[in-house]
C-alpha positions in Angstrom: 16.7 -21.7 13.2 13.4 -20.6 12.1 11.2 -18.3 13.6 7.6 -17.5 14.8 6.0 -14.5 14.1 5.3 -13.7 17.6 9.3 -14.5 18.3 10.7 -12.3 15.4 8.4 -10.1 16.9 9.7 -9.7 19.7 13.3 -9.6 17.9 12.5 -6.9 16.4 11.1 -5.1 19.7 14.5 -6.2 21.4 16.3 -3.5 19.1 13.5 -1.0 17.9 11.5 0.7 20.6 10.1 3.2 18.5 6.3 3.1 16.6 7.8 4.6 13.5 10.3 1.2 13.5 8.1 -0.8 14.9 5.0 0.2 12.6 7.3 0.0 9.3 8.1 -3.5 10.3 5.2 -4.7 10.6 3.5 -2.8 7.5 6.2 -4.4 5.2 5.7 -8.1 6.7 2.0 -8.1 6.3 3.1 -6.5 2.4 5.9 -9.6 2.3 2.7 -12.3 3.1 0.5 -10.8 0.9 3.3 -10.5 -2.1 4.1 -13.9 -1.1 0.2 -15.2 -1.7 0.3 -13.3 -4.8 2.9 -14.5 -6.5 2.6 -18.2 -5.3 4.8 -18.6 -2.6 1.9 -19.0 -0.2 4.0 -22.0 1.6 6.6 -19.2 1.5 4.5 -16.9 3.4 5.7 -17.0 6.7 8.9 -16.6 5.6 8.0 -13.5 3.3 6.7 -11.9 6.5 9.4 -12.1 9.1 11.6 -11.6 6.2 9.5 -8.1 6.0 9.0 -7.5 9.4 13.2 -7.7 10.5 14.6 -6.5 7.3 15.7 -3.0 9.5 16.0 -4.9 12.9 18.8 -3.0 13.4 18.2 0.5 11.6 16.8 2.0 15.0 19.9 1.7 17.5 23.1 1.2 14.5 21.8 3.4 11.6 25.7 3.9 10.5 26.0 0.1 10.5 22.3 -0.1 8.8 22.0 -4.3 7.4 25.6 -5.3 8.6 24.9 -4.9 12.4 21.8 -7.3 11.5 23.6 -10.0 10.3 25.8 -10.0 13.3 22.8 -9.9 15.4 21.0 -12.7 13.8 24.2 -14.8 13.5 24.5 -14.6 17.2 21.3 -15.8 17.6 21.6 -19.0 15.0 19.1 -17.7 12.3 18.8 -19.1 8.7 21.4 -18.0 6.8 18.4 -17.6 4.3 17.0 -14.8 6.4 20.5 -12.8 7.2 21.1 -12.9 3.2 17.3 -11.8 2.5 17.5 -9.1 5.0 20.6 -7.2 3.9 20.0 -7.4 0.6 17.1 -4.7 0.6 20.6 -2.1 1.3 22.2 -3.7 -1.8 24.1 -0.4 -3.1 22.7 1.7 -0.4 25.0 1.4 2.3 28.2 -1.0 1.7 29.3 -2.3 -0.9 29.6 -6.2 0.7 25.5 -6.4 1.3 24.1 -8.7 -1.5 22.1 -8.3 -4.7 18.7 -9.3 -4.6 18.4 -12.9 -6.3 15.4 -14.6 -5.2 12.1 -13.1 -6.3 11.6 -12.5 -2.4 14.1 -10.3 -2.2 13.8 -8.3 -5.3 10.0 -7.8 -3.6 12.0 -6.2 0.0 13.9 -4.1 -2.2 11.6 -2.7 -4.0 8.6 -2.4 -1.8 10.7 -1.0 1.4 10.4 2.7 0.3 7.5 2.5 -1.3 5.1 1.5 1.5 6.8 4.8 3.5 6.1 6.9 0.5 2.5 5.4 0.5 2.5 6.1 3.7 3.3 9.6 3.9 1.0 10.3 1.1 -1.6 8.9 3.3 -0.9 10.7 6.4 -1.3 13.7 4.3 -5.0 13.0 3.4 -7.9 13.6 5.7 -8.7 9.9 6.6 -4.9 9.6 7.0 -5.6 6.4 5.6 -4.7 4.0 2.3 -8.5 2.8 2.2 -9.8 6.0 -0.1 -5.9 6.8 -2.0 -5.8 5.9 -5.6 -2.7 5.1 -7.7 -2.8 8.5 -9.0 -2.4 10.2 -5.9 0.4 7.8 -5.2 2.4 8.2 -8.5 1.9 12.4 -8.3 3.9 12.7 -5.1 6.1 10.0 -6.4 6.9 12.8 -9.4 7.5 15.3 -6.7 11.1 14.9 -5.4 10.5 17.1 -2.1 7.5 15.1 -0.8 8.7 12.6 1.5 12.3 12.7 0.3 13.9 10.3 2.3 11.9 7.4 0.2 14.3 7.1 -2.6 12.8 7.1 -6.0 15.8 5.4 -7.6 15.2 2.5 -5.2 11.7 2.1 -6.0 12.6 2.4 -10.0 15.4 0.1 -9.7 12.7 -2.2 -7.7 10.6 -2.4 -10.4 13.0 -2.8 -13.2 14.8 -6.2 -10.8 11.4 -7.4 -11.1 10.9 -6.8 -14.5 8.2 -4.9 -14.0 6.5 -1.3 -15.0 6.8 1.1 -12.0 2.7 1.2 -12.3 2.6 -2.4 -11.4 5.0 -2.3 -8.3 2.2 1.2 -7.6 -0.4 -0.6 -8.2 0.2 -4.0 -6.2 1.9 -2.5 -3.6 -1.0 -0.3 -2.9 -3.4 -3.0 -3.2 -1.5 -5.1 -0.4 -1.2 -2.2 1.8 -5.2 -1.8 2.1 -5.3 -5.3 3.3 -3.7 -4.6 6.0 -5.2 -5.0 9.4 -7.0 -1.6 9.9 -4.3 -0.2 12.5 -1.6 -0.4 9.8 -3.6 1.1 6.8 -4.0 4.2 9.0 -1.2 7.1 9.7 
């Protein structure tokens, strides 16, 4: 079964009450569509987007069983196997070993944009407009040097991101920034 927006929405609401959770989601959705655009999957971009916006359904209430629980979940409810696959493989040598590689272009995108748009993020938050509008690559790729700042966003994730797309970790920077400042104005600020 395919879904809406407004019902993976409210999916992701059944299992994530919190604005961190619910924020993220959203934030890498919107990046998913615009990624999707990009790269010419616009008929895609639906997809890309819930794709984005449940790929931690269930990080909130089972972070020990972090992209397993959600394939339970969304087996339960009859969703495309498609989506369960795409999902839990943005935890692909994170958690368990049984979650799968990243294949599809789509996927390789999750993976590597996941941290990256909370390291944006928190590089954000810490300037005075708390915002992506006025932050520059440079700021971005500074604190990504700096192993302390925000050290929960794993750099080896975001490397190993880049290199599944066969890109230069400036590129993945660079794009990923530029999708997050078209983000609706309530998700470019932190």
């Amino acid at each position: 079964m395919a879904l809406t927006r407004e019902q993976a929405w409210e999916l992701l609401n059944e299992y994530n009450k919190g604005e961190f959770h619910l924020k993220h989601g959203q934030i890498v959705g919107d990046v998913m569509r615009w990624y999707a655009n990009e790269l010419g999957y616009g008929d895609e971009a639906d997809f890309w987007e819930t794709v984005g916006l449940l790929h931690d359904l269930d990080f909130e209430m089972y972070p020990d069983e972090h992209c397993i629980k959600s394939q339970e979940i969304m087996r339960e409810k009859g969703l495309d196997e498609r989506l369960i696959r795409a999902t839990a493989s943005h935890g692909y040598g994170l958690h368990f070993d049984s979650l799968p590689e990243p294949q599809h272009e789509m996927e390789k995108v999750l993976f590597a944009t996941d941290e990256l748009t909370g390291l944006i993020g928190a590089v954000a938050l810490m300037r005075p407009s708390k915002s992506v509008d006025d932050l520059e690559v440079k700021s971005v790729k500074k604190k990504y040097k700096d192993k302390k700042f925000a050290a929960g966003c794993s750099r080896d994730v975001i490397a190993n991101g880049a290199q599944l797309l066969g890109w230069e970790l400036d590129e993945l920077l660079t794009r990923t920034l530029d999708a997050m400042k078209s983000l609706p104005e309530e998700l470019r600020t932190f």
